[in-house]
Short mmCIF file of N, CA, C and O in Angstrom, two decimals:
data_model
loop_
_atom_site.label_atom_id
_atom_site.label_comp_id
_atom_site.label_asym_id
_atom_site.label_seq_id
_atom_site.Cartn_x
_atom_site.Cartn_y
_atom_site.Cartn_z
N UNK A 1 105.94 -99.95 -35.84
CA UNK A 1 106.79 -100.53 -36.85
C UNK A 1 108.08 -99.71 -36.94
O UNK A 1 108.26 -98.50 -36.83
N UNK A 2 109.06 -100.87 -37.19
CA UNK A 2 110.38 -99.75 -36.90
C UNK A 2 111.02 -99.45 -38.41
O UNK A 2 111.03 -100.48 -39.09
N UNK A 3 111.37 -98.72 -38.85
CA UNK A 3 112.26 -98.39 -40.05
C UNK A 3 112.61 -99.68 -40.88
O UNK A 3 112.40 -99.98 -42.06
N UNK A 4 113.10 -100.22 -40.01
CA UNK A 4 113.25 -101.55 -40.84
C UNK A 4 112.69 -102.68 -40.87
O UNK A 4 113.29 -103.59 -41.45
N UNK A 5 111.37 -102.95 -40.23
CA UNK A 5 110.43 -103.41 -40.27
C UNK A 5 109.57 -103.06 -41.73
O UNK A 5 108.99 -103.90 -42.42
N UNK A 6 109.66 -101.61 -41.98
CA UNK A 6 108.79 -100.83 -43.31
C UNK A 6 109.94 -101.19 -44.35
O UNK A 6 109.55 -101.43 -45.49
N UNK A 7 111.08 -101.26 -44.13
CA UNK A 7 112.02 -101.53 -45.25
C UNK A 7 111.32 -103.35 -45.71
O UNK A 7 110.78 -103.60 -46.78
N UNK A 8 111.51 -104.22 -44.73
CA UNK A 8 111.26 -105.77 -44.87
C UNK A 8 110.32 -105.63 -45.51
O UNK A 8 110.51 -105.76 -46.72
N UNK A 9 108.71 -105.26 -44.98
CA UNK A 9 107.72 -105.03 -45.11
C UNK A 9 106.92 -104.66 -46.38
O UNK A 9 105.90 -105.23 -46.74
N UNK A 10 107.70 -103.33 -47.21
CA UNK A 10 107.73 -103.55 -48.45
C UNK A 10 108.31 -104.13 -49.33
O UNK A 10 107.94 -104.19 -50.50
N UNK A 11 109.54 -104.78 -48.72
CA UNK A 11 110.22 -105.36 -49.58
C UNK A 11 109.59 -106.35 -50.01
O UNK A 11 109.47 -106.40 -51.24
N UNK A 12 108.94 -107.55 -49.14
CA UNK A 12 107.94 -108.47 -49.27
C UNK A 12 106.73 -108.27 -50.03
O UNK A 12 106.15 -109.25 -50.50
N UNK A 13 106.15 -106.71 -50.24
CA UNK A 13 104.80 -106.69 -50.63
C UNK A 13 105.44 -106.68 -52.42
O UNK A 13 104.96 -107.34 -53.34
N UNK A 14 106.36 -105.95 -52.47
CA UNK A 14 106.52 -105.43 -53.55
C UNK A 14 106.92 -106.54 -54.45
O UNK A 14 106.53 -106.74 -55.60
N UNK A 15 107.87 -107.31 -53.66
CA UNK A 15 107.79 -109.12 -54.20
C UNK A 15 107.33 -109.83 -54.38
O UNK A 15 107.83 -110.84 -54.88
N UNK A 16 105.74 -109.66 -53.99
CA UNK A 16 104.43 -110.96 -53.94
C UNK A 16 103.72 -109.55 -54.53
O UNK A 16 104.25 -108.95 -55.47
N UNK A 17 102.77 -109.17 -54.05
CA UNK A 17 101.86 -107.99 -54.68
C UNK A 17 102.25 -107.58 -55.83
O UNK A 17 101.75 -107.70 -56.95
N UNK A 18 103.30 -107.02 -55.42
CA UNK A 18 103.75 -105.51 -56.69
C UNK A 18 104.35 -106.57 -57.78
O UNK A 18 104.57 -105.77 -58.69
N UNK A 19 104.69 -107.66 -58.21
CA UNK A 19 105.59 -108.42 -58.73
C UNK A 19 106.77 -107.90 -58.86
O UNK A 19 107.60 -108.73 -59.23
N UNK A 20 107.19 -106.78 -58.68
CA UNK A 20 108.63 -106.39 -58.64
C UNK A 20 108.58 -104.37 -58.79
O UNK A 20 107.73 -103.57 -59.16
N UNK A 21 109.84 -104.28 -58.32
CA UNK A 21 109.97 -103.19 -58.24
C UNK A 21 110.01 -101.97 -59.43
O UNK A 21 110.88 -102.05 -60.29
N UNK A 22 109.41 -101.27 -59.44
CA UNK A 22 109.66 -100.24 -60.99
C UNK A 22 111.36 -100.09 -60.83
O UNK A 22 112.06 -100.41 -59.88
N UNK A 23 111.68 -99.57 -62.00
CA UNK A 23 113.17 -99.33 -61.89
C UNK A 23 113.38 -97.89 -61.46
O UNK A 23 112.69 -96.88 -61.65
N UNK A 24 114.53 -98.09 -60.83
CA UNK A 24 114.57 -96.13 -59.86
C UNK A 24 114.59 -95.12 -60.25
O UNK A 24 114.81 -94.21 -59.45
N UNK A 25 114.33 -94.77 -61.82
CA UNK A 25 113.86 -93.87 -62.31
C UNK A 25 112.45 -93.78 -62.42
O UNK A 25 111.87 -92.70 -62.28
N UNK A 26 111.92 -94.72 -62.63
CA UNK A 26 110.25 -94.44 -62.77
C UNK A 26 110.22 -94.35 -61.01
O UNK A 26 109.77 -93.24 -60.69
N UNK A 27 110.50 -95.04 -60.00
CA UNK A 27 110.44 -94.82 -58.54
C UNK A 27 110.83 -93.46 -58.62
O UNK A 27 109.79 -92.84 -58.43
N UNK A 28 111.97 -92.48 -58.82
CA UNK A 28 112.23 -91.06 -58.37
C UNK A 28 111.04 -90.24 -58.93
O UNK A 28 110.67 -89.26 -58.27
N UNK A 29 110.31 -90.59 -60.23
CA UNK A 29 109.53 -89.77 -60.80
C UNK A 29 108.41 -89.89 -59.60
O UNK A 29 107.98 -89.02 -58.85
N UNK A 30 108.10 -91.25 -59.68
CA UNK A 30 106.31 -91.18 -58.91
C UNK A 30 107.11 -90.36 -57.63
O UNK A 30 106.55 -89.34 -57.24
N UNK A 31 108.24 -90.70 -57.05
CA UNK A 31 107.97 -90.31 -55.35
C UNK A 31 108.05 -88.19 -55.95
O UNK A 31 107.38 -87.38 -55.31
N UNK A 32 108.66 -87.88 -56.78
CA UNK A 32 108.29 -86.18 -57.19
C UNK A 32 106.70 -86.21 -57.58
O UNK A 32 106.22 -85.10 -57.34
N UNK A 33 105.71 -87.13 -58.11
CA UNK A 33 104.60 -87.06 -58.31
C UNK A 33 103.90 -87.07 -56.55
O UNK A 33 102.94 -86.34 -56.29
N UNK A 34 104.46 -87.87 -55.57
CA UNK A 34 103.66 -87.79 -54.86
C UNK A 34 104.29 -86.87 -53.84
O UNK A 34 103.37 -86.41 -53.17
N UNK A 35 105.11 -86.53 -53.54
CA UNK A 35 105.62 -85.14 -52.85
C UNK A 35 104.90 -84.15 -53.54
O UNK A 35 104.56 -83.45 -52.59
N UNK A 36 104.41 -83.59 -54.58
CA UNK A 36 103.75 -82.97 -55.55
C UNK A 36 102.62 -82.70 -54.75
O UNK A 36 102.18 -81.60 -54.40
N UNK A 37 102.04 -84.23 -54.39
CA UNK A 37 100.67 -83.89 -54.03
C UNK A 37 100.48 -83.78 -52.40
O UNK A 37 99.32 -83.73 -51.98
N UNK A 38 101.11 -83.76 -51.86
CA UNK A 38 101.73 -83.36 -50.39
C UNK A 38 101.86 -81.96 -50.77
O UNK A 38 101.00 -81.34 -50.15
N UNK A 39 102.75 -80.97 -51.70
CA UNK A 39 102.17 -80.09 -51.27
C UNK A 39 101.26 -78.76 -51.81
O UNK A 39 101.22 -77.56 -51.52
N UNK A 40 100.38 -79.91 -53.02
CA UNK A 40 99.13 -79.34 -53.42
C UNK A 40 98.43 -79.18 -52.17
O UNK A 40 97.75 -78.16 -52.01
N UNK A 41 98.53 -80.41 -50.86
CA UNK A 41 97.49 -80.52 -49.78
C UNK A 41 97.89 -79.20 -49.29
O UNK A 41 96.98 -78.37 -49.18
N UNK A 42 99.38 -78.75 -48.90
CA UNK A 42 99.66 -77.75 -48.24
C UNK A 42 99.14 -76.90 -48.51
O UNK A 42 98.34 -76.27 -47.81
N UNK A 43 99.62 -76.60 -50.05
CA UNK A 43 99.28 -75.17 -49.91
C UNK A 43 97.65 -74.68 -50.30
O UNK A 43 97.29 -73.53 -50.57
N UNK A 44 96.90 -75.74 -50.25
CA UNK A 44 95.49 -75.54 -50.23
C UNK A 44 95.01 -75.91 -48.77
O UNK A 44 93.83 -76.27 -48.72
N UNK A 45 95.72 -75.87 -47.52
CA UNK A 45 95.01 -75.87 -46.23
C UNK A 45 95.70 -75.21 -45.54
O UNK A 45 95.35 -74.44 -44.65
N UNK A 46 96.92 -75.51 -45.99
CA UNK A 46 97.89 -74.06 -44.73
C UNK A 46 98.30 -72.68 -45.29
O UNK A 46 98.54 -71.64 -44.67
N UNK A 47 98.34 -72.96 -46.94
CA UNK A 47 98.68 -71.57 -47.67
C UNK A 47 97.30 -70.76 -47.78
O UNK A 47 96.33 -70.84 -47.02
N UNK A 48 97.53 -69.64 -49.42
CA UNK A 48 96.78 -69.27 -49.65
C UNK A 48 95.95 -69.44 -50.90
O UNK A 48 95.36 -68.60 -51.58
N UNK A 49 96.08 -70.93 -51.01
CA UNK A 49 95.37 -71.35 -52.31
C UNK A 49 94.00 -71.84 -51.56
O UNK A 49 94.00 -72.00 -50.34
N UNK A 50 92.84 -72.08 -52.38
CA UNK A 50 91.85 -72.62 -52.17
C UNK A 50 91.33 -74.19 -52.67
O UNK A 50 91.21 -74.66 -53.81
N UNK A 51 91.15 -74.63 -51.70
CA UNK A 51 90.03 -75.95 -52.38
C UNK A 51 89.43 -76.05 -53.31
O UNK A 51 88.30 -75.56 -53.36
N UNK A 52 90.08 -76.83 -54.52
CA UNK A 52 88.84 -77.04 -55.55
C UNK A 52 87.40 -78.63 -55.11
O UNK A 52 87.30 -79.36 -54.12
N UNK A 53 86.79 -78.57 -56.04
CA UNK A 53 85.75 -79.65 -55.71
C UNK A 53 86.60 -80.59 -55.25
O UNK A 53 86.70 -80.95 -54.08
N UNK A 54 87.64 -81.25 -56.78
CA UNK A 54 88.00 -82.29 -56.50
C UNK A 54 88.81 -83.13 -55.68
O UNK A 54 88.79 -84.36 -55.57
N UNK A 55 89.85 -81.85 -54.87
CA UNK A 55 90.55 -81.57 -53.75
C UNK A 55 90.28 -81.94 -52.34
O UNK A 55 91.10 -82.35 -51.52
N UNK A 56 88.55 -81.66 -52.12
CA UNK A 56 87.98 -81.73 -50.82
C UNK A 56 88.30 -82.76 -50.20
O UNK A 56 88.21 -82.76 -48.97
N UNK A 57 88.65 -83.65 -50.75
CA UNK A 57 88.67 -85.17 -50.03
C UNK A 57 90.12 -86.01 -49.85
O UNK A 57 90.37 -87.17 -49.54
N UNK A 58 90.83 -85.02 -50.15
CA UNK A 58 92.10 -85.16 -49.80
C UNK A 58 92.90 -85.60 -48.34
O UNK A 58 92.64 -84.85 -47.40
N UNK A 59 93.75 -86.61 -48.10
CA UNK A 59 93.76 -86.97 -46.75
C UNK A 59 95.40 -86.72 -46.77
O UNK A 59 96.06 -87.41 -47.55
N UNK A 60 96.15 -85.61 -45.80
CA UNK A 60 97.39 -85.53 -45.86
C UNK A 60 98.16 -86.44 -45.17
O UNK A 60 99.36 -86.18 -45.19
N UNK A 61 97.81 -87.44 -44.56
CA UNK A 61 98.28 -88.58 -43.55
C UNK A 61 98.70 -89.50 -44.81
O UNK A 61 99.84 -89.97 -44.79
N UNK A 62 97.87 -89.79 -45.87
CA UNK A 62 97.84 -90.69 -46.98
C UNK A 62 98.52 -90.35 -47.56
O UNK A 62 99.52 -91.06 -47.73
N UNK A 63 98.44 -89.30 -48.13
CA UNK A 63 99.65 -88.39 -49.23
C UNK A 63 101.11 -89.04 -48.75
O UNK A 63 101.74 -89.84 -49.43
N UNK A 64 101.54 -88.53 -47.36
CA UNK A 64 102.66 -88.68 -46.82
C UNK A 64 102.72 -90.11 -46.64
O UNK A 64 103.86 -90.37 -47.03
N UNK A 65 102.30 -90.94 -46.37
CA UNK A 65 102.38 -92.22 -46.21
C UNK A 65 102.79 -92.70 -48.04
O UNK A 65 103.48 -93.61 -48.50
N UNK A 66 102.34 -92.10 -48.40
CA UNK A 66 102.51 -92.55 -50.33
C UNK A 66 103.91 -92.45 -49.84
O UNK A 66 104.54 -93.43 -49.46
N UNK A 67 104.58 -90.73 -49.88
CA UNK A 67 105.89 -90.90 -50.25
C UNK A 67 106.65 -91.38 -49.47
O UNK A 67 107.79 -91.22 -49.91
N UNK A 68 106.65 -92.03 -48.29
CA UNK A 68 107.34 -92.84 -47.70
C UNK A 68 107.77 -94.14 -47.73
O UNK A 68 108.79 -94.69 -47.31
N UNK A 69 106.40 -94.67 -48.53
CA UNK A 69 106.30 -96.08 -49.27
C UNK A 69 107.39 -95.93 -50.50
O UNK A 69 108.13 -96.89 -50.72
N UNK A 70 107.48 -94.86 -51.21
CA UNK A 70 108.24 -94.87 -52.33
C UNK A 70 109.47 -94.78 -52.08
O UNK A 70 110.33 -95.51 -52.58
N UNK A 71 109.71 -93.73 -51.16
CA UNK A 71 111.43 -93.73 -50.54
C UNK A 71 111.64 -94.76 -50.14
O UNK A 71 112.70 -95.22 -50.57
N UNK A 72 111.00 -95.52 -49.33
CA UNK A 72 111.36 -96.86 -49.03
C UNK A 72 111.65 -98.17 -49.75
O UNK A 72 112.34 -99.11 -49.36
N UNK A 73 110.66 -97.96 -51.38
CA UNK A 73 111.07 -98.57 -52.19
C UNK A 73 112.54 -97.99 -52.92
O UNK A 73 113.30 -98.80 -53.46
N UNK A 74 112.76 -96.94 -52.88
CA UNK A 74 114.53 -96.41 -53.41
C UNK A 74 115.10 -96.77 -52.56
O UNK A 74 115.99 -97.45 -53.08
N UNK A 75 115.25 -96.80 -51.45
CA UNK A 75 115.92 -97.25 -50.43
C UNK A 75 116.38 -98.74 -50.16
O UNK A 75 117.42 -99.15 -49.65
N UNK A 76 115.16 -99.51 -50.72
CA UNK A 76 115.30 -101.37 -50.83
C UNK A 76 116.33 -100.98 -52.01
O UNK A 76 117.52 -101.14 -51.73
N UNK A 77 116.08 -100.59 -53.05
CA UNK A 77 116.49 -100.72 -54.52
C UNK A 77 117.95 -100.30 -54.58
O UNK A 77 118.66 -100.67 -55.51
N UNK A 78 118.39 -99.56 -53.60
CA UNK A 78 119.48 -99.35 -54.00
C UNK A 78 120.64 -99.74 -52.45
O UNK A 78 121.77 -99.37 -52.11
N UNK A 79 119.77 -100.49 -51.96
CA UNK A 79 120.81 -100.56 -50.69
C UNK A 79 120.94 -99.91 -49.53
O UNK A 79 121.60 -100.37 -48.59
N UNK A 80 120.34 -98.83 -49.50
CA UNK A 80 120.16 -98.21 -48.35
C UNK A 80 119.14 -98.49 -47.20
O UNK A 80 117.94 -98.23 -47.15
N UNK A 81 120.35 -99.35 -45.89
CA UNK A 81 119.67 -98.76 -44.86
C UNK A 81 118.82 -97.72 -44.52
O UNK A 81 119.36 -96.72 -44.06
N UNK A 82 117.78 -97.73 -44.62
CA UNK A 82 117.40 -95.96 -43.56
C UNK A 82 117.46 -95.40 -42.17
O UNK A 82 117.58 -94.24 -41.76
N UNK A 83 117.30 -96.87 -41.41
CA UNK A 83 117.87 -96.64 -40.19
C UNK A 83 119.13 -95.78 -40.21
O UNK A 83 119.22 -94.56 -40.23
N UNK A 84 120.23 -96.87 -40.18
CA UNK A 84 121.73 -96.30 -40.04
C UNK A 84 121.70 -94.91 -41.02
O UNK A 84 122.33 -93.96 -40.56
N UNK A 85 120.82 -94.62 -42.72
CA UNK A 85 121.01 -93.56 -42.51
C UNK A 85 120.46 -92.00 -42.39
O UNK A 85 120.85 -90.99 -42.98
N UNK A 86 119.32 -92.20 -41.31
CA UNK A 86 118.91 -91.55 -40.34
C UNK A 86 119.79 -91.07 -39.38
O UNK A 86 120.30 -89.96 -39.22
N UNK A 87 119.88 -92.20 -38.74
CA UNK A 87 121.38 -91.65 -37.25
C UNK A 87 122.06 -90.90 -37.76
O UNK A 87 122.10 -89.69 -37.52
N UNK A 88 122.75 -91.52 -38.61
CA UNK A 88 124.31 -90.73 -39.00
C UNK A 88 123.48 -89.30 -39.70
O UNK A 88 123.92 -88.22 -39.30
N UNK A 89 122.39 -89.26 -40.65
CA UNK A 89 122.15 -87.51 -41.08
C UNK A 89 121.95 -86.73 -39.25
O UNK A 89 122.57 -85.72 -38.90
N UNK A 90 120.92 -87.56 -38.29
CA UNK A 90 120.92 -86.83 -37.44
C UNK A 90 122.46 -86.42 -36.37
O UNK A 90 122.73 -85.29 -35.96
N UNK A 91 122.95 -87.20 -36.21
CA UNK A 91 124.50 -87.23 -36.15
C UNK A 91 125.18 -85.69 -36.72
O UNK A 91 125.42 -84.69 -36.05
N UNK A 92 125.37 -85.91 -38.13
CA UNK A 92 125.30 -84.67 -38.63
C UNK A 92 125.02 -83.29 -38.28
O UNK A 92 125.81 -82.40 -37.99
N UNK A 93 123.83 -83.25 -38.35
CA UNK A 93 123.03 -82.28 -38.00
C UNK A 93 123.28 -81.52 -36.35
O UNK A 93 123.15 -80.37 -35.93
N UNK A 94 123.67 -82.76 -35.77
CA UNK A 94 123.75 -81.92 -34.30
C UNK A 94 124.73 -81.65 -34.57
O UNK A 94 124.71 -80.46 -34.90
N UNK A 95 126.02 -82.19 -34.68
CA UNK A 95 127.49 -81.28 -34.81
C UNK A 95 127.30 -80.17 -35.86
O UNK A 95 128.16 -79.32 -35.62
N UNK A 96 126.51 -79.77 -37.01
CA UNK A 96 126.57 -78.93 -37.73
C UNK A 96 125.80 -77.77 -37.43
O UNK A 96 126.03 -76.68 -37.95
N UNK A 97 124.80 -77.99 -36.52
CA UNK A 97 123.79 -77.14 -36.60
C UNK A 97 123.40 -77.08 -34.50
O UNK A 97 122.28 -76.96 -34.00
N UNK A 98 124.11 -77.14 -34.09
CA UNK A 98 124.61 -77.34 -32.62
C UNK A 98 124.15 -75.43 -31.74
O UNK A 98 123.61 -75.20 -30.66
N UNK A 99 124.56 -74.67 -32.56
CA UNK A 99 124.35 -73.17 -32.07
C UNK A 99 123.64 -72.86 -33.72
O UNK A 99 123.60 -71.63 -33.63
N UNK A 100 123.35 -73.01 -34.45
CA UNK A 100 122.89 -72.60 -35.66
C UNK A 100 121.46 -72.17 -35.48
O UNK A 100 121.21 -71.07 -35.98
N UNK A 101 120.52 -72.76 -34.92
CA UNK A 101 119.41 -72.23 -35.22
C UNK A 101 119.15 -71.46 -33.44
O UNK A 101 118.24 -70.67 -33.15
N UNK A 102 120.07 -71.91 -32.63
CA UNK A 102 120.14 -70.99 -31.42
C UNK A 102 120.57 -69.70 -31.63
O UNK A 102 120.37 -68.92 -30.70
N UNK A 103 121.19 -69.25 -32.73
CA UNK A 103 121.80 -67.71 -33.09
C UNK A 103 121.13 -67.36 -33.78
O UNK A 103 121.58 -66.34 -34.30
N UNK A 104 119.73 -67.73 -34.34
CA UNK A 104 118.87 -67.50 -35.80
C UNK A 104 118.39 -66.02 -35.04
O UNK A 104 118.17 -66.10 -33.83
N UNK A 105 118.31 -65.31 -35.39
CA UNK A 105 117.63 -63.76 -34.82
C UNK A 105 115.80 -63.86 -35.40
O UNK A 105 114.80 -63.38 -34.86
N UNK A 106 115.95 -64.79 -36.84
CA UNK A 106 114.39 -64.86 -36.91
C UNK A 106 113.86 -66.04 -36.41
O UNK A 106 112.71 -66.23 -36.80
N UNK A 107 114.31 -66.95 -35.64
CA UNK A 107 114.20 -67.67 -35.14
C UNK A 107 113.43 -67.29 -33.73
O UNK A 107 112.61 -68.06 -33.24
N UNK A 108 113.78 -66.04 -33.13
CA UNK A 108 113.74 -65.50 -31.27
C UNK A 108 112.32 -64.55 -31.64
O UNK A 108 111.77 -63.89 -30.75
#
């Protein structure tokens, strides 16, 4: 599925399913609620926090798939392509950062 396939894609669910979109403040809150829990997963499997009971069953593929669904709903909501603006941040990024992380000393 391509970027804008997931843009159409929810746009449609969220129009029949969802009956309509939350407004982009309640959308910015949940997508900080579910980045939240992306990285409760972290730092209870790659940090140094521990697993509680209710934790165990946590799936980080899902987590991340949440907040992508939600950016994608800010993204319908307010007009934004993500394709086009993907390119252009990566665009960016190479002219800005071109020798930047090649000179990183903690990087080598």
């Amino acid at each position: 599925m391509t970027i804008k396939e997931a843009q159409e894609t929810i746009d449609r669910w969220i129009n029949t399913t969802g009956i309509r979109y939350f407004n982009e403040l309640t959308n910015t809150a949940i997508l900080m609620e579910e980045v939240g829990e992306v990285a409760r997963i972290m730092a209870r499997k790659y940090g140094e926090q521990s697993f509680k009971k209710s934790d165990e069953a946590v799936d980080l593929a899902d987590e991340m798939a949440d907040v992508l669904f939600v950016l994608i709903c800010l993204a319908n909501q307010t007009g934004v392509d993500l394709t086009d603006a993907l390119v252009k941040n990566l665009d960016k990024k190479q002219v800005r950062d071109a020798d930047r992380h090649r000179n990183n000393e903690k990087l080598k």
